[in-house]
Tab-separated table of C-alpha atoms in Angstrom:
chain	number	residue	atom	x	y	z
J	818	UNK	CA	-13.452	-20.667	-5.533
J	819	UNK	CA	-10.393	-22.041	-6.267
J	820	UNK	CA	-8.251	-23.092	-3.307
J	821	UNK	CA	-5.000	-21.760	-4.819
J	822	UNK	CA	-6.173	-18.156	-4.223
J	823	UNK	CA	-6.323	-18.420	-0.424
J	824	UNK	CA	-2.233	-19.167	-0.927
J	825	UNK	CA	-1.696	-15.925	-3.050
J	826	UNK	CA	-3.714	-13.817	-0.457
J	827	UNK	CA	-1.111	-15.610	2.203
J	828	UNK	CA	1.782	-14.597	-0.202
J	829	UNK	CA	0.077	-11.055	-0.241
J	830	UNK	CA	-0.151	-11.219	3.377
J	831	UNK	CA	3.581	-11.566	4.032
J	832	UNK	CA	4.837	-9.005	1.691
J	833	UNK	CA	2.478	-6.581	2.788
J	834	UNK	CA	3.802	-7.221	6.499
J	835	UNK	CA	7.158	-6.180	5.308
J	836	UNK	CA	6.374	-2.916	3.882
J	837	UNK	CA	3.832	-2.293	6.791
J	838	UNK	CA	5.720	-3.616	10.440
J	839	UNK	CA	7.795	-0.831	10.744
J	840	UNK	CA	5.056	1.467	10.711
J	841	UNK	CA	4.593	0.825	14.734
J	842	UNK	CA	8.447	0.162	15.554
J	843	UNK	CA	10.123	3.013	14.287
J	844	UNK	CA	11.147	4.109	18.266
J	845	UNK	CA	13.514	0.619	18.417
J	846	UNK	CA	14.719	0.320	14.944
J	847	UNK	CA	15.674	3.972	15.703
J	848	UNK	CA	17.692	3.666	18.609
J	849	UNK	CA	19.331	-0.030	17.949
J	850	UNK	CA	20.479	1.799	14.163
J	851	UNK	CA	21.902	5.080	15.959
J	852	UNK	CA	19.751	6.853	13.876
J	853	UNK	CA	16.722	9.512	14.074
J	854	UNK	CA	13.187	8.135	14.398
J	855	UNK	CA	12.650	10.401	10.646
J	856	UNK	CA	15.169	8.897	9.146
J	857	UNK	CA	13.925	5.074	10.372
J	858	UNK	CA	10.526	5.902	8.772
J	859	UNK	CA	12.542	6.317	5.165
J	860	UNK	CA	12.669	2.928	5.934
J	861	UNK	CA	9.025	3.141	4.401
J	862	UNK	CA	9.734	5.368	1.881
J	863	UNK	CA	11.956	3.872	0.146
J	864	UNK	CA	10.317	-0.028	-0.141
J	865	UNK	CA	7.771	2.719	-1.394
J	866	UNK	CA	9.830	4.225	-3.854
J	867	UNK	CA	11.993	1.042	-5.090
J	868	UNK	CA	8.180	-0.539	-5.185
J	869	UNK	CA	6.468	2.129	-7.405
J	870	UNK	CA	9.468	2.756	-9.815
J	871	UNK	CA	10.951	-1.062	-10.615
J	872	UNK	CA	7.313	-2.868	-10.536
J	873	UNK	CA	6.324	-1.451	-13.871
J	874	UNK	CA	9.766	-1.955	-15.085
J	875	UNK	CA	10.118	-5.434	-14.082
J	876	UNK	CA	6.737	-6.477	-15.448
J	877	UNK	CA	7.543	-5.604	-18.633
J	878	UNK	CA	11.521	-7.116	-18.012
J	879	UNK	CA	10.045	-10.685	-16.947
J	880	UNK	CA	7.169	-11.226	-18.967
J	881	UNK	CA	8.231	-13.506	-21.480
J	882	UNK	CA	9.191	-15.943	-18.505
J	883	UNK	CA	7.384	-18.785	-17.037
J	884	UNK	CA	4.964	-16.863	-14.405
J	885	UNK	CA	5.458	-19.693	-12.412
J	886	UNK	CA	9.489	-19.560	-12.062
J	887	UNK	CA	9.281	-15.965	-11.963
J	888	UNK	CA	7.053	-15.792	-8.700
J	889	UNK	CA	9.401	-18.363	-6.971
J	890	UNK	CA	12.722	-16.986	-8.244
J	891	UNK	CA	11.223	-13.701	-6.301
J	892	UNK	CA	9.917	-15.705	-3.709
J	893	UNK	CA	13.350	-17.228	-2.818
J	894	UNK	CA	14.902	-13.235	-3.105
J	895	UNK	CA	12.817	-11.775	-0.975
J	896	UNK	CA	13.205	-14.521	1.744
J	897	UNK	CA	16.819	-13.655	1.469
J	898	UNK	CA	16.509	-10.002	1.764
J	899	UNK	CA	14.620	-10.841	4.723
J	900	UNK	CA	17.175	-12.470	6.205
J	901	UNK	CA	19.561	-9.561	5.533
J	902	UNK	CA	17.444	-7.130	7.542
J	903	UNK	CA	17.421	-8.727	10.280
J	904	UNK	CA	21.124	-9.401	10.755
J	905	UNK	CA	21.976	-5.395	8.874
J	906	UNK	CA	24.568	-4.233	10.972
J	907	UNK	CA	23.683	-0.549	10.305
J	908	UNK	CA	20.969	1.844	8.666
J	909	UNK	CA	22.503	1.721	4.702
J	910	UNK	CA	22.867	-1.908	5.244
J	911	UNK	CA	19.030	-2.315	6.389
J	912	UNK	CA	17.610	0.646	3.429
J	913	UNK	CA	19.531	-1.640	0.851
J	914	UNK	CA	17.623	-5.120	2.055
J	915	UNK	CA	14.403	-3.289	2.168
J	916	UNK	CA	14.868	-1.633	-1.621
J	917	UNK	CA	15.504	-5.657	-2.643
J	918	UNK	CA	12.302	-6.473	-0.999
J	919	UNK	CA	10.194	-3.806	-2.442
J	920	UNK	CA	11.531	-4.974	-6.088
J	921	UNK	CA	11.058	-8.586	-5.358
J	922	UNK	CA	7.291	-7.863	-3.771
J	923	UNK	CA	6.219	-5.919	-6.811
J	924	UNK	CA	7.154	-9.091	-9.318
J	925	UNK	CA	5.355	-10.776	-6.841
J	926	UNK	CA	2.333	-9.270	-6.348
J	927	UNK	CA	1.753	-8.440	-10.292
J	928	UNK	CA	2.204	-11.946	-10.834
J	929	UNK	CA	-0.027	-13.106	-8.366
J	930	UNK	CA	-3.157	-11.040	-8.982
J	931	UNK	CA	-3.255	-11.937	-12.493
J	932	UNK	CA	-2.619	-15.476	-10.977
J	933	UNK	CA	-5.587	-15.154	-9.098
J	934	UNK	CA	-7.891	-13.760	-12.419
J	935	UNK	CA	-6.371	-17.217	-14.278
J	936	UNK	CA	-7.375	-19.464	-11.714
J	937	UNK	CA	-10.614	-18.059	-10.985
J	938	UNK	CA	-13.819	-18.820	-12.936
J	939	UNK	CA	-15.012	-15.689	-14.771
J	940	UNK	CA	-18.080	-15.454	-12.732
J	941	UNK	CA	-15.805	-15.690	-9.483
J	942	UNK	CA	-12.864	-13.695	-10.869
J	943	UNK	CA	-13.831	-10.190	-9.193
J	944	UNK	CA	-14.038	-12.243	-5.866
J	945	UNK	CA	-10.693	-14.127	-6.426
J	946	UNK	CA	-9.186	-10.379	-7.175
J	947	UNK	CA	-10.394	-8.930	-4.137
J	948	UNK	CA	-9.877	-12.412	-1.706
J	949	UNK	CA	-6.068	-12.231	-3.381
J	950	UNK	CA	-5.931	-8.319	-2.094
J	951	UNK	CA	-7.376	-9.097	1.146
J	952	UNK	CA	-4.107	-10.181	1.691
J	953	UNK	CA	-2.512	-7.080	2.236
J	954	UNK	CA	-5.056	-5.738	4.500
J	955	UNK	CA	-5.017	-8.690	6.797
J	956	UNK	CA	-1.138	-7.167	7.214
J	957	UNK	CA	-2.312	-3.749	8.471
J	958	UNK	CA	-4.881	-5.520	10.401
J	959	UNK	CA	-2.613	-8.466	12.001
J	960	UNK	CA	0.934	-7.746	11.112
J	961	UNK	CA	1.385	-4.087	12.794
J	962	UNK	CA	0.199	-5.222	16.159
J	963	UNK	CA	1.885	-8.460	16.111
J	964	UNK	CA	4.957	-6.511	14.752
J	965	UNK	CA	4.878	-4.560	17.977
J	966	UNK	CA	4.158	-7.843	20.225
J	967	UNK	CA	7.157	-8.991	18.797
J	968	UNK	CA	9.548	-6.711	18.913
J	969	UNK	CA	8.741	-6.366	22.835
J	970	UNK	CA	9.479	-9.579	23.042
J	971	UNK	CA	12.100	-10.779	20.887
J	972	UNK	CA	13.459	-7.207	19.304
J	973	UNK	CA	12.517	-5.640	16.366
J	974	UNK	CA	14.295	-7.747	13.988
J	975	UNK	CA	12.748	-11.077	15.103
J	976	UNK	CA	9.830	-9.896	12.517
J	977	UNK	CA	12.090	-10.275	9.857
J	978	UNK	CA	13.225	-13.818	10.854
J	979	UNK	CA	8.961	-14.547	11.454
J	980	UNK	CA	8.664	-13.414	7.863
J	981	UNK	CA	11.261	-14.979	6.324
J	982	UNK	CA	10.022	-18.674	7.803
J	983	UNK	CA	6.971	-17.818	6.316
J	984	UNK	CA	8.124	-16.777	3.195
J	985	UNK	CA	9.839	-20.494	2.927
J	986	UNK	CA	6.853	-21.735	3.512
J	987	UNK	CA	4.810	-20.061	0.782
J	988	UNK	CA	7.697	-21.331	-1.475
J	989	UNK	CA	6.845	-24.925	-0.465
J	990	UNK	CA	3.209	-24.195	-1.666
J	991	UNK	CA	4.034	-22.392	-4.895
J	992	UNK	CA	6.033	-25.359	-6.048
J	993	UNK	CA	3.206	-27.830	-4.830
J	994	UNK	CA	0.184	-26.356	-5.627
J	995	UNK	CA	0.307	-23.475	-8.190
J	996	UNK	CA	0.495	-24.471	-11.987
J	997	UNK	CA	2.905	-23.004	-14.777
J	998	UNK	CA	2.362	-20.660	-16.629
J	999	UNK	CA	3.602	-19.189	-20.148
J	1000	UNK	CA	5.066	-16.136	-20.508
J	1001	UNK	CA	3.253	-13.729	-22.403
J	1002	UNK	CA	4.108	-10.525	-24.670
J	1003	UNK	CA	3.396	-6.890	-22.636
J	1004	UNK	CA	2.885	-3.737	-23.746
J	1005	UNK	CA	5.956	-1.469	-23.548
J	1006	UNK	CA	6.615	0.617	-21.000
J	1007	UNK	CA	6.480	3.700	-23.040
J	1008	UNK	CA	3.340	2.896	-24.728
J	1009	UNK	CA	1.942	2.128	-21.256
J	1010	UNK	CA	3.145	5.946	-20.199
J	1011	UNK	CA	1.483	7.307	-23.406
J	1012	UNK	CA	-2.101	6.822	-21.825
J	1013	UNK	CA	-1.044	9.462	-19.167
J	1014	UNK	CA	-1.687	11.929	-22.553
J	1015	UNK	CA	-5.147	12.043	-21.159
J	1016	UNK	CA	-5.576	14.511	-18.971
J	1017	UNK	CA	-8.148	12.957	-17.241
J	1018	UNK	CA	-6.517	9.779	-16.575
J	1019	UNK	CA	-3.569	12.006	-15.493
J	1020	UNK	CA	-5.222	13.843	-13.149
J	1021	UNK	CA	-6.917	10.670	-11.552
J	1022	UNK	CA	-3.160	9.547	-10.743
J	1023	UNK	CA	-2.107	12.491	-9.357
J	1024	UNK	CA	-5.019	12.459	-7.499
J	1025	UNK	CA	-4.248	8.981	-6.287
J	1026	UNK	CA	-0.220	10.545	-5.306
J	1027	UNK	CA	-1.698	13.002	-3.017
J	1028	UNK	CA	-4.025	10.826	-1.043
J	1029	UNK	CA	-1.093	8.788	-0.694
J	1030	UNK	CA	0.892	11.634	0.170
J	1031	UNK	CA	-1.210	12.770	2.882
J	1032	UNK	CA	-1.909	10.087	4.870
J	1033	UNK	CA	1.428	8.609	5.301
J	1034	UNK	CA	2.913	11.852	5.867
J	1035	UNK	CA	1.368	11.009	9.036
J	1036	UNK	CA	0.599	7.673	9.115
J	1037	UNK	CA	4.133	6.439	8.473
J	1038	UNK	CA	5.043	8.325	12.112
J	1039	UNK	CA	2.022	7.295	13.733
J	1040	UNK	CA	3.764	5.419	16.545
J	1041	UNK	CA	5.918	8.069	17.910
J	1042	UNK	CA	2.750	10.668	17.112
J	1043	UNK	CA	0.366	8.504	20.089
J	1044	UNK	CA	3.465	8.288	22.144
J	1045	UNK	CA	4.456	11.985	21.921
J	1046	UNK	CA	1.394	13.574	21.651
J	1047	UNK	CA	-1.204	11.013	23.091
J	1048	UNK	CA	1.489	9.184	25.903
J	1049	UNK	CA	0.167	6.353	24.909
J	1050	UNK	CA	2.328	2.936	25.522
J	1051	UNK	CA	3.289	0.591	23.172
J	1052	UNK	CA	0.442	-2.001	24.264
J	1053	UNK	CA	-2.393	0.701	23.498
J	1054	UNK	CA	-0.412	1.708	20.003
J	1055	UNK	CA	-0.996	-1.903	19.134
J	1056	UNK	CA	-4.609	-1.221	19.669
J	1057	UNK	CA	-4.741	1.688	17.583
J	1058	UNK	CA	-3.233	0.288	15.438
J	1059	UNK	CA	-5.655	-2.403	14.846
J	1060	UNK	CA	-8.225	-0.214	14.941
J	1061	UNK	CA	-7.139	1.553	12.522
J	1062	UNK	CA	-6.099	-1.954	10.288
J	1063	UNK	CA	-10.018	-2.705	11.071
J	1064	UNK	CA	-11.394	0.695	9.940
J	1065	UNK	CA	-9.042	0.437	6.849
J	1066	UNK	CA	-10.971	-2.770	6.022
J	1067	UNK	CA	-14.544	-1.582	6.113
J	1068	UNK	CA	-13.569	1.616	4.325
J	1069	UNK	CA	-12.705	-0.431	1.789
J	1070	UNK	CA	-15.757	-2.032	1.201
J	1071	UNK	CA	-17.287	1.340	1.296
J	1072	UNK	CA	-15.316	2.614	-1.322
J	1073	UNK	CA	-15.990	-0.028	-3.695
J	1074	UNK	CA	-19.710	-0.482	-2.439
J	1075	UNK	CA	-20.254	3.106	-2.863
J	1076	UNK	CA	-18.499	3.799	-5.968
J	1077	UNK	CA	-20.825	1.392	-7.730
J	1078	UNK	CA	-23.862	2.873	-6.462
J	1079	UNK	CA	-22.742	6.849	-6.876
J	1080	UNK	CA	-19.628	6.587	-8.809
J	1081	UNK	CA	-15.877	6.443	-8.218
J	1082	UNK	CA	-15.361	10.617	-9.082
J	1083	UNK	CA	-18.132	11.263	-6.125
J	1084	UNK	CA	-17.457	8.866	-3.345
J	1085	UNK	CA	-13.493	9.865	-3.946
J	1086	UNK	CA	-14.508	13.566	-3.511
J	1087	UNK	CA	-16.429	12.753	-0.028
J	1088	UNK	CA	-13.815	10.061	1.158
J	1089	UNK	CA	-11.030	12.360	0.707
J	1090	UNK	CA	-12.793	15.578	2.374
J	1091	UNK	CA	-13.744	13.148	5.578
J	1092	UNK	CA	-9.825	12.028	5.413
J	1093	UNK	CA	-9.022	15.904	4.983
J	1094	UNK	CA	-11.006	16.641	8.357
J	1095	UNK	CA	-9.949	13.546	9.918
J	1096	UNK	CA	-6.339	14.181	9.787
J	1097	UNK	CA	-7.246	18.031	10.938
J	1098	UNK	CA	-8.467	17.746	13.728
J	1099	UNK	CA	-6.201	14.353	14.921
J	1100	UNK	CA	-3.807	16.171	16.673
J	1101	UNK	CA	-6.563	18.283	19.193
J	1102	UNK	CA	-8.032	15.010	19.655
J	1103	UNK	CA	-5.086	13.128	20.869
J	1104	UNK	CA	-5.811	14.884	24.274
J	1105	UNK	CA	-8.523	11.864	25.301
J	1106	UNK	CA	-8.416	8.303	24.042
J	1107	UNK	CA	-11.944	8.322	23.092
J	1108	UNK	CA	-11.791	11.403	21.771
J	1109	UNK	CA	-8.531	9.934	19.632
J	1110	UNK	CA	-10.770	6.715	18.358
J	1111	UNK	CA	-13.631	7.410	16.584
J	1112	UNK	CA	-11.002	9.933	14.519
J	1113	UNK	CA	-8.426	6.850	14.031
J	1114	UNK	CA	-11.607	4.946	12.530
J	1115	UNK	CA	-12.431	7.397	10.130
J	1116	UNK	CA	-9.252	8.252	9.265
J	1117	UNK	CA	-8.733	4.666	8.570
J	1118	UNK	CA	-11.763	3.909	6.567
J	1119	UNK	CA	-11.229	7.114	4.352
J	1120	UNK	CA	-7.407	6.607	3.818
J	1121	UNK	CA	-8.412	2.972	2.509
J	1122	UNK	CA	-11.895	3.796	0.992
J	1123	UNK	CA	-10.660	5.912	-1.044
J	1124	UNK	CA	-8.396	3.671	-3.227
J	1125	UNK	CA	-10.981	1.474	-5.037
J	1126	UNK	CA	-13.203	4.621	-5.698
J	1127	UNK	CA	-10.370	6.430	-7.598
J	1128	UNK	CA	-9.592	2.776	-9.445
J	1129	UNK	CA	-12.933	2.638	-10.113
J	1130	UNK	CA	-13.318	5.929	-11.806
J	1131	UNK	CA	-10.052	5.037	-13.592
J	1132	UNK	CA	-11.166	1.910	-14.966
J	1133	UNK	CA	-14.690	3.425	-16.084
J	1134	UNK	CA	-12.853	6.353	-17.693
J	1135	UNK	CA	-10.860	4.144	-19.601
J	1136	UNK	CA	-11.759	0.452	-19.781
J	1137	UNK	CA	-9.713	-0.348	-23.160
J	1138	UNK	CA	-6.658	0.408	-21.185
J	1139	UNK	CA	-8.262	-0.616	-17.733
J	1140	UNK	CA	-5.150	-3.299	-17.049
J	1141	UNK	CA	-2.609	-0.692	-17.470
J	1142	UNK	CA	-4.242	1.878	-15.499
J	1143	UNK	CA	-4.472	0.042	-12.441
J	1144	UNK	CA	-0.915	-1.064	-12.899
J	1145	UNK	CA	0.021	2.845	-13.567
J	1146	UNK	CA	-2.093	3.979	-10.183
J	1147	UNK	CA	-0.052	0.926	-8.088
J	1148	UNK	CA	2.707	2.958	-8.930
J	1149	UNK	CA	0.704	6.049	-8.120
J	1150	UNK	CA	-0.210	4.634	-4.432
J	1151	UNK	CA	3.844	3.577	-3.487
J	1152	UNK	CA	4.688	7.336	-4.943
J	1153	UNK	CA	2.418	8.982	-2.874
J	1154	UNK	CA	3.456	6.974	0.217
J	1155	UNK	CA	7.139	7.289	-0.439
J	1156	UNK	CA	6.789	10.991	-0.840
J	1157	UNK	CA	4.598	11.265	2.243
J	1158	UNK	CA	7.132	9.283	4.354
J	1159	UNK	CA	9.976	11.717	2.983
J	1160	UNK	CA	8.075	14.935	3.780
J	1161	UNK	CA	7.234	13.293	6.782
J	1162	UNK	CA	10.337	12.592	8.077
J	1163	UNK	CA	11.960	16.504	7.389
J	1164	UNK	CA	8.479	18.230	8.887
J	1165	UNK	CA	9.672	15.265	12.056
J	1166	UNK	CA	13.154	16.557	11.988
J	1167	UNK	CA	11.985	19.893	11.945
J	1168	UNK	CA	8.439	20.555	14.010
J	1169	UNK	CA	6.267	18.772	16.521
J	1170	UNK	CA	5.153	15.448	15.134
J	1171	UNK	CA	1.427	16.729	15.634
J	1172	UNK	CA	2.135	19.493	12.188
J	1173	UNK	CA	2.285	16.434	10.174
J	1174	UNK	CA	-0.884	15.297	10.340
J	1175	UNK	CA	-1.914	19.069	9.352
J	1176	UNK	CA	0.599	19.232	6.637
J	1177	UNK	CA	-0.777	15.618	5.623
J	1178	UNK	CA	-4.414	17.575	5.512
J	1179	UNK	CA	-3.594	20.522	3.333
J	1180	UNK	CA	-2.130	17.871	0.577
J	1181	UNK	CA	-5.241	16.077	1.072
J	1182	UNK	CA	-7.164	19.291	0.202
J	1183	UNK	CA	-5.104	19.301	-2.851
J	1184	UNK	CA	-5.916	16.111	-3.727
J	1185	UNK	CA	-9.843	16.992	-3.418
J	1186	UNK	CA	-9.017	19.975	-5.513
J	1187	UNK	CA	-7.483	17.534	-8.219
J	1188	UNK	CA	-10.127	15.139	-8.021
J	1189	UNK	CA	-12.713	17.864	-8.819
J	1190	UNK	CA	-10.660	19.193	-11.681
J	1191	UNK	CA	-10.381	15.694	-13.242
J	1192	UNK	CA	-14.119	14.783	-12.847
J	1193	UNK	CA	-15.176	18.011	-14.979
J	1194	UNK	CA	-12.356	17.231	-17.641
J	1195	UNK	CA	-13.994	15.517	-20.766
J	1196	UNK	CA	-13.773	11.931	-21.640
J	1197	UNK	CA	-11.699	10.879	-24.395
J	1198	UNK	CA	-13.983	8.303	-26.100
J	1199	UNK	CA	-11.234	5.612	-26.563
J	1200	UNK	CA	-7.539	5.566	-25.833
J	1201	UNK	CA	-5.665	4.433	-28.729
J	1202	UNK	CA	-1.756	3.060	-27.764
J	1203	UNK	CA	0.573	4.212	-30.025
């Protein structure tokens, strides 16, 4: 395999740690901002938001320039916005850096997986894909815990400095190592909307939004949910938390593993009744540790599984638009989370912490609902773009 890809997955690998870190630090960006620990976890929703909305945009906005300048012109932004987050002197000032980042990450990371595909041999280009995506889970897995280590340390906005030193030196490497390339011509964004006339397809997005939705209507207040409800200290959140990054892993193996052998509409159904139950009964089982666990595992390993078994189904559904599907259901997954992390934050404001994870359950029992609805649907036989 190309050695190139091992430097997108490290690009991958810092962006994702941006939109990730705060997850486990909301309690000190809260109090050094003067602000609520709900309204610090909008934090997530909107790098969420910005994310899903301007990716699409900006795709089609930049494609007729060098992919090359593109990714380093972003590159070079989101370093800066970096830098302006950890010297924001209050909450609007910090919201602003992180919308930047979230518009400057999704250049990047179109960019680089189809970076990854053009580097890759065909018979390696799957691998190159998922090595390249890896990325992003090595964030969950590493950056939340070391997030946490840091900011114990050093002070919560320390991780932005870390990430914008690495971020310089992923520039260094773009302009060494990765090759230009042309522009190219993209299909509009409204012709790109006008496969959402299928109500299948539809349905397998919306599906996608309320997964999304209910997990992070928990997970983006995990932190203050194990030290609220569990008493659990910031060195044992750290553990959860990579426990959870670990689970999140594995499940997605299983998602993908399983969705080839049974199909994306069927392992999506179990996945997201497992999450459904998992996120149910979290709160009664934040009374022991290792009762707490072994539902943190499979609430990881769902939550993540459950993504490559709906883009599976998507692409299978409709492989003649199969690029602009999966671009679509990116935009799905940062919708779902920003929406979770709003809801989240008002049921925060408003209830215990421990009725989000329930409210996070009854969406996902929506989303089961959905998925079962869009699986007996009938398949259009090819998707036309007009």
């Amino acid at each position: 395999m190309d050695k190139r890809i091992y430097l997108l997955a490290f690009v991958n690998f810092v962006l994702g740690c941006v939109e990730v870190v705060p997850t486990g630090i909301l309690c000190p960006i809260s109090r050094d901002l003067g602000v609520s620990v709900s309204a610090a976890g909008q934090m997530l929703g909107i790098f969420s938001l910005v994310f899903a909305v301007s990716a699409p945009v900006l795709q089609v906005v930049t494609a007729r320039f060098e992919r090359k300048a593109v990714f380093l012109c972003a590159l070079v932004v989101f370093a800066a916005s970096c830098l302006w987050s950890a010297l924001a002197p209050d909450y609007s000032s910090s919201m602003v850096a992180r919308g930047i980042q979230a518009a400057s990450s999704g250049v990047m990371s179109a960019i680089g997986f189809s970076l990854a595909a053009q580097l890759s041999d065909p018979a390696y280009r799957g691998r190159a894909i998922a090595v390249c995506a890896m990325g992003v889970s090595c964030a969950v897995v590493v950056g939340i815990p070391l997030g946490i280590m840091m900011t114990n340390s050093f002070g919560w906005r320390a991780n932005y400095l870390l990430v914008m030193g690495l971020a310089a030196f992923c520039a260094l490497g773009v302009i060494a190592w990765l090759p230009q390339q042309p522009g190219h011509v993209t299909v509009p964004l409204r012709m790109q909307l006008h496969t959402l006339s299928d109500i299948k397809l539809l349905s397998a997005h919306a599906v996608t939004v309320l997964l999304m939705w209910g997990h992070f209507t928990i997970y983006a207040f995990l932190a203050p949910f194990l030290e609220r409800v569990a008493g659990i200290g910031p060195h044992l959140t750290s553990v959860v938390y990579l426990l959870f990054g670990t689970a999140g892993m594995l499940g997605g193996w299983l998602g993908g593993y399983s969705s080839d052998r049974w199909g994306g509409g069927r392992s999506a159904l179990i996945g997201g009744c497992l999450l459904a139950l998992s996120l149910l009964i979290l709160p009664f089982a934040a009374g022991s540790l290792w009762l707490l666990l072994p539902v943190v595992a499979v609430w990881g390993m769902t939550s993540w599984g459950v993504t490559p078994s709906m883009q599976h189904y998507i692409t299978i559904n409709s492989p003649e638009t199969a690029g602009i599907q999966l671009g679509l259901n990116l935009s799905a997954i940062h919708l779902g989370l920003a929406i979770g992390a709003a809801v989240g934050g008002v049921a925060m404001g408003r209830l215990p912490v421990s009725y989000n994870a329930w409210i996070g359950a009854a969406v996902v029992v929506l989303a089961v609902l959905a998925i079962y609805y869009s699986i007996r649907q009938p398949k259009k036989t090819r998707l036309v773009l007009a």
